[in-house]
Each structure stands twice: as C-alpha cells, then as structure tokens.
Coordinates of C-alpha atoms and ligand atoms in Angstrom, one line a residue:
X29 CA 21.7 13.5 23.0
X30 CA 25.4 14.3 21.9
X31 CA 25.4 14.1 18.2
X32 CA 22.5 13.7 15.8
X33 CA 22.3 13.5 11.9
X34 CA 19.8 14.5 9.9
X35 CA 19.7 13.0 6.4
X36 CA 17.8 15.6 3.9
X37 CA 18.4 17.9 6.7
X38 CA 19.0 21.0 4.3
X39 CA 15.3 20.0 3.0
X40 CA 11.5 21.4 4.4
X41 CA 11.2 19.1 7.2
X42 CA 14.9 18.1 7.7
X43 CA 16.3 21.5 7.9
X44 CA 13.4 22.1 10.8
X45 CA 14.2 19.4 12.7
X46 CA 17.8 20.3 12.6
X47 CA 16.9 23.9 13.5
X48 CA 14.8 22.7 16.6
X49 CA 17.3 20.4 18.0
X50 CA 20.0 22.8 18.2
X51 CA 17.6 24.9 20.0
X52 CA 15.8 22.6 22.0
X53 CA 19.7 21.1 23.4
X54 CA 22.2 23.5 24.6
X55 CA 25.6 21.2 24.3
X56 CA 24.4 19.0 20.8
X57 CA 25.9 18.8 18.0
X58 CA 23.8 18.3 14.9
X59 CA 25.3 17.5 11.1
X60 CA 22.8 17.7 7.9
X61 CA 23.8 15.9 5.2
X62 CA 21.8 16.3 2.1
X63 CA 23.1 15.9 -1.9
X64 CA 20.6 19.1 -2.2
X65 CA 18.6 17.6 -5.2
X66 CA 15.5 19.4 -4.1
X67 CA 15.2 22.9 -5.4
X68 CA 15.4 25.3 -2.7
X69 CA 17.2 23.1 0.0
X70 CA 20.5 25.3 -0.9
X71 CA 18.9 28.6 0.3
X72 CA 18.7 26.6 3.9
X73 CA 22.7 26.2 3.8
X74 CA 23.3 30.0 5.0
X75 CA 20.4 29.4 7.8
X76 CA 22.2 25.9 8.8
X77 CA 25.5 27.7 9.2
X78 CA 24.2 30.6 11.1
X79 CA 23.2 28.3 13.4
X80 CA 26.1 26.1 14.3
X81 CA 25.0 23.1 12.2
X82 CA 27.4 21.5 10.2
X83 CA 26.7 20.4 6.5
X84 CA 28.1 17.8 4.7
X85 CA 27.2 17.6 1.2
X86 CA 26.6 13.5 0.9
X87 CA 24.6 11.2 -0.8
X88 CA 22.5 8.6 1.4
X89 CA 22.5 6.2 -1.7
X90 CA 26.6 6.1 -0.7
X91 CA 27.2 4.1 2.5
X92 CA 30.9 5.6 2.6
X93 CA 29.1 9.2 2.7
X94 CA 27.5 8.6 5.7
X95 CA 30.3 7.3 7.3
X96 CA 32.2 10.3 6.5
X97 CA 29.8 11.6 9.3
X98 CA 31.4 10.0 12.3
X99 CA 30.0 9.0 15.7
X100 CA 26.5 9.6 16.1
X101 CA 23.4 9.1 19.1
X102 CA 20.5 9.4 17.1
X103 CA 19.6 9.8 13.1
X104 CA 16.7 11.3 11.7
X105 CA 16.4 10.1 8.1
X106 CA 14.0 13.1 6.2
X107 CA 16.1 12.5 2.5
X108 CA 13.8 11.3 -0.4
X109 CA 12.0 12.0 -3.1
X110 CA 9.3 12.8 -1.6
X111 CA 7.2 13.4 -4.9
X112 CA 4.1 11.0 -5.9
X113 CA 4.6 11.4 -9.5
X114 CA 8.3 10.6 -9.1
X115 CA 9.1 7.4 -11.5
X116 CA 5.6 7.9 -13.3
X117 CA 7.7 9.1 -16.3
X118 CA 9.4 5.3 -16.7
X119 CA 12.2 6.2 -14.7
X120 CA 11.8 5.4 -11.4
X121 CA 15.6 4.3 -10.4
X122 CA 16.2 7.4 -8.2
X123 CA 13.0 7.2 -6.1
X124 CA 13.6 3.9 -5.0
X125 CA 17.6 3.9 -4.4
X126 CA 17.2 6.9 -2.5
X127 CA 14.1 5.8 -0.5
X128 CA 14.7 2.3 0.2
X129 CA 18.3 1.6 -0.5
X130 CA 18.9 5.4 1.1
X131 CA 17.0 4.4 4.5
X132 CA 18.7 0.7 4.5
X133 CA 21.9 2.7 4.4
X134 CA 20.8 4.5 7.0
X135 CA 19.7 1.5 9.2
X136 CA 22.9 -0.1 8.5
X137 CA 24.8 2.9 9.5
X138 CA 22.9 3.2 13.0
X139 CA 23.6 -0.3 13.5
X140 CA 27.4 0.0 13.2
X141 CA 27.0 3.3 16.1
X142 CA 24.6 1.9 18.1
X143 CA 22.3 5.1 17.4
X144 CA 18.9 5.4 16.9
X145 CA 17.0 5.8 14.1
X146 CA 13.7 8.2 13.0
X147 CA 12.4 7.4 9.8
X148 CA 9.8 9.9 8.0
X149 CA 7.3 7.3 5.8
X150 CA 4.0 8.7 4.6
X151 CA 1.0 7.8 3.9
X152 CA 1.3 7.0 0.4
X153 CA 1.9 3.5 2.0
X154 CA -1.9 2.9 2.3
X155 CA -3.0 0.8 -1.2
X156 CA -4.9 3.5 -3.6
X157 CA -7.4 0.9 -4.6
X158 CA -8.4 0.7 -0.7
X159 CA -8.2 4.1 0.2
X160 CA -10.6 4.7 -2.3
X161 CA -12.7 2.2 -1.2
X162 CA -13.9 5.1 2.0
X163 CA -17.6 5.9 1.9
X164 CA -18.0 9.9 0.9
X165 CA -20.9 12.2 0.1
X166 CA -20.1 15.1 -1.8
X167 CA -20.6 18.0 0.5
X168 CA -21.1 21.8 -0.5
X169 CA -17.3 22.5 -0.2
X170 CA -15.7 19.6 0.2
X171 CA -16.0 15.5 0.1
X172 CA -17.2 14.4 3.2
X173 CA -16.0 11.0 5.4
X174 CA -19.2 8.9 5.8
X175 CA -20.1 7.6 9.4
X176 CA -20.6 4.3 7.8
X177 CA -17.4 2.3 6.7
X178 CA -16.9 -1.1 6.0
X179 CA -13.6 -2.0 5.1
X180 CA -10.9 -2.9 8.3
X181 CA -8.5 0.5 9.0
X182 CA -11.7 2.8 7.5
X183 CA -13.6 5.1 9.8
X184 CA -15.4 8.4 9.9
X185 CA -12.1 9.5 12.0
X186 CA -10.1 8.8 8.6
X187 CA -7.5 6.1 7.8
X188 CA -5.9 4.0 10.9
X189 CA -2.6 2.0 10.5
X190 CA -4.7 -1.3 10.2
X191 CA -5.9 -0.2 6.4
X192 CA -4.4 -2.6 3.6
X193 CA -0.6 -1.7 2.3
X194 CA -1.8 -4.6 -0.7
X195 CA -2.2 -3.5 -3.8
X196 CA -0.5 -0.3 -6.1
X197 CA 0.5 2.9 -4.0
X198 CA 3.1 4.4 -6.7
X199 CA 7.0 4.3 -7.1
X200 CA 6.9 6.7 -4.1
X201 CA 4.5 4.7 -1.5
X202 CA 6.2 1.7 -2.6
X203 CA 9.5 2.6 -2.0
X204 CA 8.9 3.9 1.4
X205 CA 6.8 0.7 2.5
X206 CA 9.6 -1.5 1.3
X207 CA 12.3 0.9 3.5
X208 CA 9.5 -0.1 6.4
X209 CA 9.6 -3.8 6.2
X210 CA 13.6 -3.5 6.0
X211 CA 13.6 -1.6 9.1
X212 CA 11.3 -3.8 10.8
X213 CA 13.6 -6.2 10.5
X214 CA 16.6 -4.0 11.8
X215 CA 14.9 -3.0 15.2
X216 CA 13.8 -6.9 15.7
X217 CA 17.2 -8.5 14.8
X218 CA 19.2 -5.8 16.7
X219 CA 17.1 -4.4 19.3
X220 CA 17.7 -0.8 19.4
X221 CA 15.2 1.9 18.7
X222 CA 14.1 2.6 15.7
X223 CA 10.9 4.7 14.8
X224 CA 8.2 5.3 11.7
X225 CA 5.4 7.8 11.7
X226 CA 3.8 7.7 8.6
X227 CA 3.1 11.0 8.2
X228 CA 0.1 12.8 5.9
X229 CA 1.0 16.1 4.3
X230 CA 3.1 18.4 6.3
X231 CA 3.2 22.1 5.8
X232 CA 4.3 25.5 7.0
X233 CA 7.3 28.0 6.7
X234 CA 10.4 26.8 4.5
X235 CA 8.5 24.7 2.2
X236 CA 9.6 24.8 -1.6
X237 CA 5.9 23.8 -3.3
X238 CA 5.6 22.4 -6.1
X239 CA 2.1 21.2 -8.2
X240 CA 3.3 17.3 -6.7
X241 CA 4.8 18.2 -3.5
X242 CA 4.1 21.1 -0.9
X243 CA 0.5 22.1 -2.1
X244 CA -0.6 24.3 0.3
X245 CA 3.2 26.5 0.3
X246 CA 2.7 25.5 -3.6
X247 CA -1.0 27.0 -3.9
X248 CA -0.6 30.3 -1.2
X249 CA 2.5 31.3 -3.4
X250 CA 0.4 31.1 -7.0
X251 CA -2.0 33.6 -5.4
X252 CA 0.3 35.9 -4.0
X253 CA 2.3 35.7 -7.7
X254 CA -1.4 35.6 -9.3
X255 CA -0.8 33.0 -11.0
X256 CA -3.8 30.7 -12.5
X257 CA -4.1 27.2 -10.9
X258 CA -6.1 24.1 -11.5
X259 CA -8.4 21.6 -10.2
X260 CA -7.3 18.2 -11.5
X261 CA -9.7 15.3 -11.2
X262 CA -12.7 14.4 -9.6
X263 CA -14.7 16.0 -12.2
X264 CA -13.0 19.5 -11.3
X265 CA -14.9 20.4 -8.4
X266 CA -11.8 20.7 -6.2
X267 CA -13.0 18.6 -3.3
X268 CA -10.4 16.4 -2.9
X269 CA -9.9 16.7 0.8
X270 CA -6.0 16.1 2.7
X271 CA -4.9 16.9 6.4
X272 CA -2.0 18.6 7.2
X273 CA 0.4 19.0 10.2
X274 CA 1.8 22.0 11.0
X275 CA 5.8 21.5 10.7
X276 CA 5.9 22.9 14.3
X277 CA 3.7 20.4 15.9
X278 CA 5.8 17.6 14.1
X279 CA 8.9 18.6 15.6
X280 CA 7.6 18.6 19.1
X281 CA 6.6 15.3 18.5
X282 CA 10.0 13.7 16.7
X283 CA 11.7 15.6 19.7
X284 CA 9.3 13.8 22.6
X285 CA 9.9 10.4 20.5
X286 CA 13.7 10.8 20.1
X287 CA 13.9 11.5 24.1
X288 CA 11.4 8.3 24.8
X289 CA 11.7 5.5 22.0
X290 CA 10.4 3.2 23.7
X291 CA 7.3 4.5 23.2
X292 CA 7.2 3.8 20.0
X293 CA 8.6 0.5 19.2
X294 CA 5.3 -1.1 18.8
X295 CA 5.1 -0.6 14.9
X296 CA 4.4 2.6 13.0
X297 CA 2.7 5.7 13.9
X298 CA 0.0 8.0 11.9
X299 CA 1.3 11.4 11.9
X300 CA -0.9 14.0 10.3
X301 CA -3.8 16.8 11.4
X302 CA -6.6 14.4 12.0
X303 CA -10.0 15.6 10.7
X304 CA -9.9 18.9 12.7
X305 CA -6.7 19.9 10.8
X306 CA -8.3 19.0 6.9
X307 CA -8.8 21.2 3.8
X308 CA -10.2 20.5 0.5
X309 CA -8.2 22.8 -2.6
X310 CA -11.8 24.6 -3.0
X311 CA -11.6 25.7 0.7
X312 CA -7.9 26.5 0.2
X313 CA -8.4 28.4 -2.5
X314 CA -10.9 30.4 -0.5
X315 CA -8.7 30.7 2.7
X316 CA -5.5 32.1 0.1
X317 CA -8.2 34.5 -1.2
X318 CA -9.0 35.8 2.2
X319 CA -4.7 36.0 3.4
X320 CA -3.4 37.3 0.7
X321 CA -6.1 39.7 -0.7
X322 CA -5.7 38.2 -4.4
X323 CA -8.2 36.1 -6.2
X324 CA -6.6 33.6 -8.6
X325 CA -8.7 32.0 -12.3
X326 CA -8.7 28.7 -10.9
X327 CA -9.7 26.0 -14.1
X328 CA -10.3 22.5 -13.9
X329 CA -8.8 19.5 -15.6
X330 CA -11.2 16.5 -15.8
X331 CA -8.5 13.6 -15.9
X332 CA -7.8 11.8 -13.0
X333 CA -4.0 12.5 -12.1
X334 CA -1.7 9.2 -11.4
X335 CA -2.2 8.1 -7.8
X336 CA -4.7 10.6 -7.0
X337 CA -6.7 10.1 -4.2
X338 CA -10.0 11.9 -3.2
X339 CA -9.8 11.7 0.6
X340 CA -6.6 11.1 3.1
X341 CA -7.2 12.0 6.5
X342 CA -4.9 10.6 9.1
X343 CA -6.6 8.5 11.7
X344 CA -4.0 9.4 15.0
X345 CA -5.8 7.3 17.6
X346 CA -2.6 4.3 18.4
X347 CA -0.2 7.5 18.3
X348 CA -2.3 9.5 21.1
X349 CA -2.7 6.3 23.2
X350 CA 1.0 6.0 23.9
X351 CA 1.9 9.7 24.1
X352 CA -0.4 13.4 24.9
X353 CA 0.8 14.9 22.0
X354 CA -1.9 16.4 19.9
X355 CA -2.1 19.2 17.0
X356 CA -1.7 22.6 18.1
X357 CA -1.8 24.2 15.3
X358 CA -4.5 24.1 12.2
X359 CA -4.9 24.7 8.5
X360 CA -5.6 28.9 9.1
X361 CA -2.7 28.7 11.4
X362 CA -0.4 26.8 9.3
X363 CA -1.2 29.2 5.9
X364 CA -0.8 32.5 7.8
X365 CA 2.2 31.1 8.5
X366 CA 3.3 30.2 5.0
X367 CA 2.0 33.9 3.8
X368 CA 4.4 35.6 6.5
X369 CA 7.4 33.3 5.4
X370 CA 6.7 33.7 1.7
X371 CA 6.0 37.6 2.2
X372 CA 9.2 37.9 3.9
X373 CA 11.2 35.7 1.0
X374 CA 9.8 37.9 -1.4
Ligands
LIG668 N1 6.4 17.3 3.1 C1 5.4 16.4 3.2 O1 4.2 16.8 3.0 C2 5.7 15.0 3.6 C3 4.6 14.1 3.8 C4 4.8 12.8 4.2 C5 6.1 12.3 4.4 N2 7.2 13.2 4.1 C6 8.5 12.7 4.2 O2 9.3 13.6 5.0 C7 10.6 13.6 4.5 C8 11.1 15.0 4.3 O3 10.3 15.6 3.2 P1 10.4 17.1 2.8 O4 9.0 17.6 2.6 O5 11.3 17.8 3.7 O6 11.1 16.9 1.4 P2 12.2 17.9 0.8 O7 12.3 17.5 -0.7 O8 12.0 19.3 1.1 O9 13.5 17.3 1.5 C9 14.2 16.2 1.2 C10 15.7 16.5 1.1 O10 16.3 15.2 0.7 C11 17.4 15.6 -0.1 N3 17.7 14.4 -0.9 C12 17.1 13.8 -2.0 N4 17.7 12.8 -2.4 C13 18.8 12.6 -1.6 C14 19.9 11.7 -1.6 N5 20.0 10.6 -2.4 N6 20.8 11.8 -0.6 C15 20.8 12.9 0.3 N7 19.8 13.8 0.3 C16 18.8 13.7 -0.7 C17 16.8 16.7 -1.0 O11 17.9 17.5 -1.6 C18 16.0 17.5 0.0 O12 16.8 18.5 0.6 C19 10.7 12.7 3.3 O13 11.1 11.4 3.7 C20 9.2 12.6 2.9 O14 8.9 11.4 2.2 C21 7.0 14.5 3.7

C-alpha cells in the first residue's frame, strides 16, 4: 500500500482510518479529502497535519476534485451525510448527490487508477417496514429479540444481510443502497476489488454527536454539560435497542480487508457489535450516570420520529465465516472512551 485516499477522511470515522493507516504503514502516503460540511471535522485538520497526512479540501460530488488527488492504490470512501433525517425537511438533493453520485465518483475514479475501493454503507439499507417486522417482548430495561422469527434475514442473533432492502428506508438508506447496486456493477464489469460492510452505529473518541447522528458521543456529552435529553418514541420508555462498534475494532477490520480483498468480494458485509455489544437509551442513560457522576432530567416525547426503528442489531455471522475478526471492545468500553476524549476536549 503506496498511496491511499480517504474521502470524508477529516470526519469521525474517516479521519480514524486515516490516523491508523499512517500508523499501521511505515512508508504510506495517505491524502483526506473532505469539503468539511460536518461540524467538527475542521478541528481534525491540525491532528491530520501533525501526522503527515495531507488534506485536500475537495468535494466528492466533483469528479475533477478527486482527480486533483493523483495516483492512488486503494480508496476508502467514509464522505456522506451520514444523517437519517437528512432530506426529511423536502430537501433531500445533497444526501443523495453526495452518497450515491459522491461514491459513483469514487468508483469511477478507482477505475481510471486501477485502485481499490472500501465503501462505508449502513444499515439503514434494511426496509423499515421489515425491520420492524422482528418479534420483541418488552423487557425490564430494554426491548428484547425473540427466539422466534419468521421473516427470511430475522433471527434472535439480529438482522443478517439476507433481510428485504424492498420497501422505504429514508433519503439516507436509500441513497447508500443505490451507491451499492452501482458498485456492484463496478467490481463485476471491471474486476478489481471493491468492498461494502454495512455497518450499524459506530462510536468512540472523535465523534461530533448530534440528536440524528453519534448518539452515544451525542448522549455522554449532554450529561457531562447537564443538559436535559429525551426519549422519543415507543411510548417514551427508552428501549429502543442499537449495537455499536467500537471505531477501533472497525479499523482493524477495514485494515485486514484492505490487505486481503479477496475476501470479501462475495457481496456485502454486516459490520456492527452483534448482540453482545447492544444498548438501549434507558441503559445508556444509566451507564452516563455511572461515568460521569451526573444525573440528567431525561423526558419523553410520544411521537414516533421519521425512520425510527425499535431494534437494529447487526447479525455478523457471513463476515466471521470469511475472516477471525470479532469485537474487542463493548458498549462500557466504547463510553469510557468517549468520556476520556470529551473530558480532555473540554
Ligand atoms: N458513524 C456511524 O454511526 C455510521 C454508521 C453506519 C455507517 N456510517 C458511514 O460511515 C461513513 C463515515 O461516517 P462518519 O460517522 O464519520 O460521519 P462524519 O459526518 O463524521 O464524516 C463524514 C465526512 O464527510 C464529509 N463530507 C460530507 N459531504 C461531503 C462531500 N460532498 N464531499 C466531501 N466530503 C464530504 C463531512 O465533512 C465529514 O467530515 C459514512 O459513509 C456513514 O454513512 C457511519
């Protein structure tokens, strides 16, 4: 690995990767390019510098930015708007030219070098209407996965690849899933490597939270400011259950899968914690209490938010039968972590 671009690289998980490269390499050259949209992602420039990464302030909606960038081995494509409510207002132009005509861009670029590819999808891919079709009981903290399921990609182990993309998923899901087809396409027609993990909700030190995006960097941080937060659907209760990978543990893995594509050319890949690494918001709530010695008014707002979802939980079983990576780090580990880095942004 000579030279690798990562698109949205001055961003949570893009400016991690690029950090861990440059690391992991000793004669690499990495480039970030990112249009810094996201709040937050310009306090990552001084870090990017410090390290030897070069930035280049581009857009990936701009083929002629990205070939600005030069010769390249291998692009990891973290740019988006990564926000589920994003286009809910009536205006959702920018999350879909940046996340599908963005990653086409991208594709088309790594076909012109011959590099590969890494694209970041999520799980927002899975229909809403079917994801809501998994069997729960309501548990004392949290909404529990059922042993019994009876829909195709459903199990007591979570959501597998094989669940239904048919159906509404938001401007977000919808965009990503469309960059997927497109780069299906790509790695058929041209036959070099490109990969998708479809990741569930990453978290850990460098995340920007907001309400929509980053909830447990979003939720730690309203404690430790004592701010009031708010349980929004599901009758209030706060059981909504999500997984979360620690940012660490994805690296690793994009790492191992940038140094063996091969491995993962057989479709797309669930990334996530798996059941082991899950949290509902009333057991985060209680876990921020516990770190950070503050106890927040926490009210509840009965209305269903757009595209909410009561359970995701990444089913990772086609992901651990081609490789031995596996979660080393869980949800305790992953908000100590996000209390240290917040404490010491302070
Ligand atoms: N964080 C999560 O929980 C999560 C979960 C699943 C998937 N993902 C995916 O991982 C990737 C990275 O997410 P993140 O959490 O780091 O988000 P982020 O918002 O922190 O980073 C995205 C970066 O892309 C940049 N960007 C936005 N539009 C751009 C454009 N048109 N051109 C160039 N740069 C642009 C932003 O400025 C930002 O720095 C995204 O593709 C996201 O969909 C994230």
């Amino acid at each position: 690995m000579k030279r690798v671009l990562v698109t949205g690289g001055a961003g949570f998980v893009g400016s991690n990767i690029a950090f861990a490269l440059k690391e992991h390499y000793e004669n690499i050259e990495v480039v970030v390019l990112d249009n810094l949209l996201r709040r937050g992602s310009e306090g990552n420039l001084a870090d990017l510098e410090s390290r030897g990464i070069s930035f280049i302030h581009g857009d990936v909606r701009l083929p002629d930015d990205l070939r600005k960038v030069g010769k390249i081995d291998f692009l990891v494509e973290c740019s988006a708007e990564p926000s589920v409510l994003a286009g809910s207002d009536g205006s959702p132009g920018y999350v879909i030219q940046t996340n599908l005509n963005g990653a086409v861009n991208c594709a088309e670029y790594c076909r012109e070098q011959n590099a590969g590819l890494l694209f970041l999808s999520t799980s927002r891919v899975y229909a809403i209407e079917q994801l809501k079709i998994l069997n729960f009981s309501e548990g004392k903290s949290r909404f529990e996965i059922s042993e019994k399921q009876e829909c195709f990609g459903l199990s007591k182990n979570g959501v597998s690849e094989d669940c239904s993309i048919t159906g509404f998923k938001s401007f977000y899901g919808a965009s990503k899933m469309a960059a997927e087809l497109v780069l299906e396409e790509y790695k058929c027609l041209f036959d070099w490597p490109v990969i998708v993990n479809r990741c569930g909700l990453i978290a850990g030190p460098g995340q920007f939270g907001k309400a929509d995006q980053g909830i447990m960097s979003f939720w730690m941080h309203a404690h430790m400011q004592k701010k009031s937060l708010k349980y929004i659907g599901f009758n209030g209760t706060g059981k909504q259950v999500r997984d979360a990978v620690h940012i660490k543990d994805l690296v690793r893995l994009i790492i191992y899968q940038m140094e063996n594509p091969e491995k993962f050319q057989d479709g797309v890949f669930n990334v996530g914690g798996g059941q082991d690494s899950s949290f509902s918001l009333l057991e985060l709530t209680t876990m921020c209490q516990e770190i950070s010695g503050n106890k927040v008014e926490v009210g509840q707002e009965l209305g269903e938010r757009y595209a909410d979802i009561p359970i995701y939980v990444s089913d990772m079983k086609k992901l651990k039968s081609v490789c031995d990576w596996k979660n080393e780090l869980y949800i305790e580990d992953i908000l100590q972590d996000v209390y240290n880095w917040l404490l010491d942004r302070q």
